[in-house]
CSV table of C-alpha atoms and ligand atoms in Angstrom, one decimal:
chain,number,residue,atom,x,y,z
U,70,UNK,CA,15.4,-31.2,-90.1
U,71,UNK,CA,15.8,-27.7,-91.1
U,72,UNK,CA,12.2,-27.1,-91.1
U,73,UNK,CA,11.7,-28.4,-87.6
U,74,UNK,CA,14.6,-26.5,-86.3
U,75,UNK,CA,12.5,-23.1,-87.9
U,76,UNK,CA,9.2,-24.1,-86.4
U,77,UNK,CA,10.8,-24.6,-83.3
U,78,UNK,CA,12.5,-20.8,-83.3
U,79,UNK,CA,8.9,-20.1,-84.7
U,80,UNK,CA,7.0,-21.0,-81.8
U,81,UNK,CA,9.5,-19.7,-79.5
U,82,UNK,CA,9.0,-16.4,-81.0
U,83,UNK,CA,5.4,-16.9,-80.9
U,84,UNK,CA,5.6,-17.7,-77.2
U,85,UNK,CA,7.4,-14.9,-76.4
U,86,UNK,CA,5.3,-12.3,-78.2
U,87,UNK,CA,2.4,-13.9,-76.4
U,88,UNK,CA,4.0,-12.9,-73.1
U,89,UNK,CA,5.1,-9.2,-74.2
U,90,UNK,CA,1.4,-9.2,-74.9
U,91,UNK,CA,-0.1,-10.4,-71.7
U,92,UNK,CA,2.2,-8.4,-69.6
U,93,UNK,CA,1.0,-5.3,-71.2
U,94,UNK,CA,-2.4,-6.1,-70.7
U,95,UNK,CA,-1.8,-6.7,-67.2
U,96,UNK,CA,0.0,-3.2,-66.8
U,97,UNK,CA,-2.5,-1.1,-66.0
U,98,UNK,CA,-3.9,-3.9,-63.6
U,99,UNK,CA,-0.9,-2.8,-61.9
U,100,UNK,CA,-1.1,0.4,-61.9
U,101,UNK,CA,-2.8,1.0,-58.3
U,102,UNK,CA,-4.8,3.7,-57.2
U,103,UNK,CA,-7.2,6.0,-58.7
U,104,UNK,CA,-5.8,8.9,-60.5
U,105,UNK,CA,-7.5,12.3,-60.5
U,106,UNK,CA,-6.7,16.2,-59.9
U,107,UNK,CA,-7.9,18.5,-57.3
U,108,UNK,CA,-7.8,22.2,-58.8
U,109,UNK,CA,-9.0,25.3,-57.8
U,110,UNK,CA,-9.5,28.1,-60.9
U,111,UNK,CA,-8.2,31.4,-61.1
U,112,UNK,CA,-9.8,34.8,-61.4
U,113,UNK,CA,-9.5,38.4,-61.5
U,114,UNK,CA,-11.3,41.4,-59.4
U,115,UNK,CA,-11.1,45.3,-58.9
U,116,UNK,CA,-10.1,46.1,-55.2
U,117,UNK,CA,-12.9,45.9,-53.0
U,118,UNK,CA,-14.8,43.6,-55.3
U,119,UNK,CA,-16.1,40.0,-54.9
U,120,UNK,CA,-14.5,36.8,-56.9
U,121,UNK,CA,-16.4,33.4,-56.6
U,122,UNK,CA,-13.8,30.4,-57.0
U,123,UNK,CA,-14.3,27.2,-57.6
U,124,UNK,CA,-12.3,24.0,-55.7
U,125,UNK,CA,-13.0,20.9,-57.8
U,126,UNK,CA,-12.1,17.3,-58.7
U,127,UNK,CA,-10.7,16.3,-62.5
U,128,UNK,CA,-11.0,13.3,-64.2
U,129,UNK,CA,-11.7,11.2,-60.9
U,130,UNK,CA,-11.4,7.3,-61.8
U,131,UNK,CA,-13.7,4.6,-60.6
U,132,UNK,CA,-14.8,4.1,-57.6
U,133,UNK,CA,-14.6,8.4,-57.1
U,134,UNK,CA,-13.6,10.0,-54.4
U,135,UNK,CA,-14.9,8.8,-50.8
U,136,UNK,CA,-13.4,11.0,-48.1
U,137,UNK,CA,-11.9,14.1,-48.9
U,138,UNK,CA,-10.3,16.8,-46.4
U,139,UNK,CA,-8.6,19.7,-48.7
U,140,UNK,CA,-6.8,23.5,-47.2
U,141,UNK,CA,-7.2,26.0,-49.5
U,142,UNK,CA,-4.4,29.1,-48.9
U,143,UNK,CA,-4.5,32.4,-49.9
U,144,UNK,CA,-2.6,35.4,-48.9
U,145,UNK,CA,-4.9,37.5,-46.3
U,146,UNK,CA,-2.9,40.4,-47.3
U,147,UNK,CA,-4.6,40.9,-50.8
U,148,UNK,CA,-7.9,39.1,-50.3
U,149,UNK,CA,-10.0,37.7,-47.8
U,150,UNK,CA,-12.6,35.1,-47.6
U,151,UNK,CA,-16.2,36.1,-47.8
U,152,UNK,CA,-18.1,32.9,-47.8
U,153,UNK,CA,-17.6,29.5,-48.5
U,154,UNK,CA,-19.9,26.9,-49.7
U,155,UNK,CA,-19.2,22.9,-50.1
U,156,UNK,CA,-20.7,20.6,-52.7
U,157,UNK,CA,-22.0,16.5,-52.0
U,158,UNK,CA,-23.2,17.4,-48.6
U,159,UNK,CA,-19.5,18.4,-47.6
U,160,UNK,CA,-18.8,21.0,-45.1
U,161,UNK,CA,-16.1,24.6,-45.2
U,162,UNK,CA,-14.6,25.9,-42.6
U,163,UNK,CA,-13.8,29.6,-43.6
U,164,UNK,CA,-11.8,30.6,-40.9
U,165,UNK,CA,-9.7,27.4,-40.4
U,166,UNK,CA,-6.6,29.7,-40.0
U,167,UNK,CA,-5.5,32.6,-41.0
U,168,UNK,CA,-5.0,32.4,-44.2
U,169,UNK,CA,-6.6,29.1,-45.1
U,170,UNK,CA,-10.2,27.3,-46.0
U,171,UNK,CA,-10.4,23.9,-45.3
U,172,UNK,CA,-13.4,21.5,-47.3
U,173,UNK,CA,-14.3,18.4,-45.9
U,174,UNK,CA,-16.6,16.0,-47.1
U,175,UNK,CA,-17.5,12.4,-47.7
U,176,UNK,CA,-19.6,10.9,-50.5
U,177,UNK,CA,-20.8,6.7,-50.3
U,178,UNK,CA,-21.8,6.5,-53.6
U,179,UNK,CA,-17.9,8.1,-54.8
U,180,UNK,CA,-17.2,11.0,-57.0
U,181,UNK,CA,-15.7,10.5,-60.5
U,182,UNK,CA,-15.0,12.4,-63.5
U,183,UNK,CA,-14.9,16.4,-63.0
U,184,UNK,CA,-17.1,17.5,-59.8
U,185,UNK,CA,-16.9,20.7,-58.0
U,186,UNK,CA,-15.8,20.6,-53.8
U,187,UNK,CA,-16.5,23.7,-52.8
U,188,UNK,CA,-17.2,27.9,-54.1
U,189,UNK,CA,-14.8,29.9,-52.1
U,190,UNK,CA,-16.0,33.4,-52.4
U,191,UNK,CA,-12.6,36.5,-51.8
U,192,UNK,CA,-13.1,39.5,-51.6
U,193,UNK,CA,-10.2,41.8,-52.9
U,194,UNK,CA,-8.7,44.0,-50.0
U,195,UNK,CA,-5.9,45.8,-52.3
U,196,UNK,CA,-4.3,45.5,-55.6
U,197,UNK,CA,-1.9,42.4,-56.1
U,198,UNK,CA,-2.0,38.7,-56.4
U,199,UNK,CA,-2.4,36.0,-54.4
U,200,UNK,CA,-1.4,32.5,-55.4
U,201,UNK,CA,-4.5,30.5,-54.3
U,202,UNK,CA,-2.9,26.9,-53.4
U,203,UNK,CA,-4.1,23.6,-52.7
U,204,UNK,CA,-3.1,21.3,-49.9
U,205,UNK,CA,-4.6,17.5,-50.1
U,206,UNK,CA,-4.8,16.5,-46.6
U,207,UNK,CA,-6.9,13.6,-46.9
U,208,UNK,CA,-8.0,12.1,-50.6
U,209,UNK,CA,-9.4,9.0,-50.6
U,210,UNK,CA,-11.8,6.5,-52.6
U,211,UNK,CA,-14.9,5.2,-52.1
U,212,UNK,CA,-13.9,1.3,-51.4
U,213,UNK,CA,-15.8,-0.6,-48.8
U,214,UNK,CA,-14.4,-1.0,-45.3
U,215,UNK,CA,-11.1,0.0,-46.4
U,216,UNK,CA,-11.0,3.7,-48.4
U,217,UNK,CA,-7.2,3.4,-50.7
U,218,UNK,CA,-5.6,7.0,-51.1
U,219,UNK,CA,-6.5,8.3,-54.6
U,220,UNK,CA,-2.8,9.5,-56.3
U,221,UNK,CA,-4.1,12.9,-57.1
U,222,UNK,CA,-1.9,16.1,-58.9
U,223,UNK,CA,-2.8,19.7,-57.7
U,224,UNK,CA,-3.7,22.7,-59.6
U,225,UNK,CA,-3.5,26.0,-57.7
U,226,UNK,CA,-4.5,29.1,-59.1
U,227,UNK,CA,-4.3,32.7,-58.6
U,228,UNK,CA,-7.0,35.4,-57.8
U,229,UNK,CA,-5.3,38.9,-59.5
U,230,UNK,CA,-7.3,42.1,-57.9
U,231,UNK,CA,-6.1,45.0,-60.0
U,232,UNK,CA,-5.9,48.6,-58.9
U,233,UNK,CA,-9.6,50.2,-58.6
U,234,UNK,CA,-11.0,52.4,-56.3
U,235,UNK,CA,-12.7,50.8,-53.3
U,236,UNK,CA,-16.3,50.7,-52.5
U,237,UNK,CA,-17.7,53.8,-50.3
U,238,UNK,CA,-18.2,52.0,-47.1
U,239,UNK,CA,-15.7,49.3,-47.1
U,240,UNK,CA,-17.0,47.1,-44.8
U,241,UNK,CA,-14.5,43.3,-43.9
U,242,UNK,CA,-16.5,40.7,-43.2
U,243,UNK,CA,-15.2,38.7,-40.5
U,244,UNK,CA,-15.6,34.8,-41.4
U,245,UNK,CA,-17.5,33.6,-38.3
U,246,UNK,CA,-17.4,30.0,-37.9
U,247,UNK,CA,-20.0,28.0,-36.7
U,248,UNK,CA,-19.3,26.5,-33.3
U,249,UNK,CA,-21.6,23.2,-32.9
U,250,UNK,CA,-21.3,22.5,-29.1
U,251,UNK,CA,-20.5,18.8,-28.4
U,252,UNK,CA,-23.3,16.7,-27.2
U,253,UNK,CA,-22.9,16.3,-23.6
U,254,UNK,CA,-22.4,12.8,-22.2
U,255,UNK,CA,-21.9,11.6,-18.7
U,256,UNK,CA,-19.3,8.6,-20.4
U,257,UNK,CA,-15.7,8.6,-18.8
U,258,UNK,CA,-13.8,10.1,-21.2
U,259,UNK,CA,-11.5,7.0,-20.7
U,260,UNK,CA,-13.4,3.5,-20.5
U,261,UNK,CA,-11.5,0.9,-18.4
U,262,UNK,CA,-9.6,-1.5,-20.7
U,263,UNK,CA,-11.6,-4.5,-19.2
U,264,UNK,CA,-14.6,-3.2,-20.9
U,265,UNK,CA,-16.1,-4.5,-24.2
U,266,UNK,CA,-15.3,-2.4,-27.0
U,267,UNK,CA,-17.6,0.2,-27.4
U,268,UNK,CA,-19.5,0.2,-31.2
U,269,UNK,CA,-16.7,1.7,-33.6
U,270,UNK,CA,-18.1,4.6,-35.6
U,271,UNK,CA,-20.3,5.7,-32.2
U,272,UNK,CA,-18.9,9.0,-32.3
U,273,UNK,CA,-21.7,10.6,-30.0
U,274,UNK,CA,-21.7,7.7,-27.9
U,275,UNK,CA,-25.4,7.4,-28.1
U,276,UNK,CA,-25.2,3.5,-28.9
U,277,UNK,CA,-26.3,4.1,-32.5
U,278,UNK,CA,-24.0,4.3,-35.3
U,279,UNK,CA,-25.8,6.5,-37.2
U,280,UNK,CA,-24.9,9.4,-40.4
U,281,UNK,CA,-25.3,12.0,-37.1
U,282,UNK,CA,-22.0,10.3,-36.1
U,283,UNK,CA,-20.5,10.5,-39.2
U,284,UNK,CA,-21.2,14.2,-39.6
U,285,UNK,CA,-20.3,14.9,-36.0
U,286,UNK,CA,-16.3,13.5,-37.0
U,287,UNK,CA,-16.8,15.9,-40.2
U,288,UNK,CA,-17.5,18.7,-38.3
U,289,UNK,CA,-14.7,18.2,-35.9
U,290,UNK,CA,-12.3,17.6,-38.9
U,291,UNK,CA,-13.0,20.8,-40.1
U,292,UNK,CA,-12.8,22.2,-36.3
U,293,UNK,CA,-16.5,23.2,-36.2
U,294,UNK,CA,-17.1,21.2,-33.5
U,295,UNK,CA,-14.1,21.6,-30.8
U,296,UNK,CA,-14.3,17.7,-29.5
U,297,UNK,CA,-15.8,14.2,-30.0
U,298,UNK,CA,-17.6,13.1,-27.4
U,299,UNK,CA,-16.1,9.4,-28.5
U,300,UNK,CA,-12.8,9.5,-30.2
U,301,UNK,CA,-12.3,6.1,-29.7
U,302,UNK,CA,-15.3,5.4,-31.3
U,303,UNK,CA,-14.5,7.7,-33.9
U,304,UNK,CA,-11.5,6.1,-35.0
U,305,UNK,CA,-13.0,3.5,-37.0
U,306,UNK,CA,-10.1,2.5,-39.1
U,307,UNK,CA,-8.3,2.4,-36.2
U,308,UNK,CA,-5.5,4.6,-37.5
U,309,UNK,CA,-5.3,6.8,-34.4
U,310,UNK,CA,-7.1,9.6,-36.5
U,311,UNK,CA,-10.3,11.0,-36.5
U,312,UNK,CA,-10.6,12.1,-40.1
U,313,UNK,CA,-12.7,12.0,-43.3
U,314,UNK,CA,-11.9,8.3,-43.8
U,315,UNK,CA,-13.6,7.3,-40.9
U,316,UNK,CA,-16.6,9.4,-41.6
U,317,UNK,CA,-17.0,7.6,-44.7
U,318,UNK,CA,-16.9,3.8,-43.2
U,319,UNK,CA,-19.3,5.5,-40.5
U,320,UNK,CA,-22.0,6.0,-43.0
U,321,UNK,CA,-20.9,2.8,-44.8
U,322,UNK,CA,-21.7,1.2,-41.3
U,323,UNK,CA,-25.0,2.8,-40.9
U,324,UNK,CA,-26.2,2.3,-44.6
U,325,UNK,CA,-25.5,-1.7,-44.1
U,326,UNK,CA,-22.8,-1.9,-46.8
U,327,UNK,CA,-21.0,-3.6,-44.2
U,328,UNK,CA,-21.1,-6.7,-42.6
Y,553,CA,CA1,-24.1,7.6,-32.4
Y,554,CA,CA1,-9.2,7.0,-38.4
């Protein structure tokens, strides 16, 4: 009897290791979200001098990164923007206020591992430091129809321009946006509600869903282009947002990825 009674708190014991184990593996099943880090490096620069800085994406899990729309701050007081230049097909907007550069971009096939977003070249105006800081507006994955936020941490940085004696002809270079006029459309701005649903993701309203139309809601995320000629359209999650998002399921759309 004795024996039984130990087999029996045996296989009890067995049982219950077996579920420890199983629950652990399904842990990181459970876990959610891809993971990554958006970081922008540091540098240093004489007064007057240029500093090229790099905006990138660490250690991006599958699927990548979809749709991304990050604001880049500095302090206008020390440096200044000279030129910015996105990565993947992605688009800057230098002058997107004051003292920030926004990056926008989308990517169908999604960016993982370590991959660069943008070069941000400042120029030093004066000696000091500015802290160089990251703001994640929109970070999302590369899913199908439905893009999931990507839990991402933030590295900022800081560009130091030490004291040095400034070039001859100092010479700001104002950033000058590029201003991509809307195309022009003789559509209501406001369809009746008895009519059909226009075709989500026709952001130009030229009855094609096209990658022009998902470039045209790029642009006006980064406030290149001033309006959408169909923000209804544009909104193809339907989130009452025209963002990077729905540039993404825009080019899904006209790749055929979905149904
Ligand atoms: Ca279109
Ligand atoms: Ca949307």
């Amino acid at each position: 009897m004795k024996f039984t009674l130990m087999l029996k708190r045996f296989a009890f014991i067995a049982l219950l290791a077996a579920v420890a184990v199983a629950g652990g593996a399904l842990l990181p099943a459970l876990a959610g979200a891809a993971q990554g880090t958006v970081r922008i490096d540091s540098a240093q620069a004489g007064a007057g001098q240029k500093a090229d800085i790099t905006l990138s994406a660490r250690d991006v899990g599958t699927p990548g990164i979809g749709a991304w729309t990050i604001d880049v701050s500095y302090d206008p007081a020390t440096v200044s923007v000279v030129e910015c230049e996105a990565e993947h097909g992605g688009i800057c907007n230098e002058a997107f206020a004051e003292d920030v550069v926004r990056v926008a971009g989308i990517s169908l096939a999604g960016l993982m591992g370590d991959t660069d977003l943008a070069g941000i070249s400042f120029r030093c105006e004066q000696a000091g430091v500015s802290l160089l800081g990251v703001s994640i507006d929109v970070l999302s994955d590369a899913s199908l129809g439905e893009p999931q936020p990507i839990d991402a941490s933030v590295l900022t940085g800081t560009l130091t321009c030490s004291e040095e004696p400034p070039p001859p002809t100092p010479t700001p270079v104002a950033p000058t946006p590029t201003v991509v006029a809307p195309t022009p459309t003789d559509a209501p701005a406001e369809p009746p509600a008895s009519e059909p649903e226009k075709a989500p993701g026709d952001a130009d309203c030229d009855e094609d869903v096209d990658s022009i139309d998902a470039a045209h809601v790029l642009q006006f995320e980064a406030r290149l282009l001033a309006e959408i000629a169909c923000p209804e359209n544009a909104d193809a999650n339907h989130d009452g947002r025209v963002g990077p998002i729905d540039a993404a399921i825009i080019l899904q759309t006209s790749a055929g990825l979905l149904g």
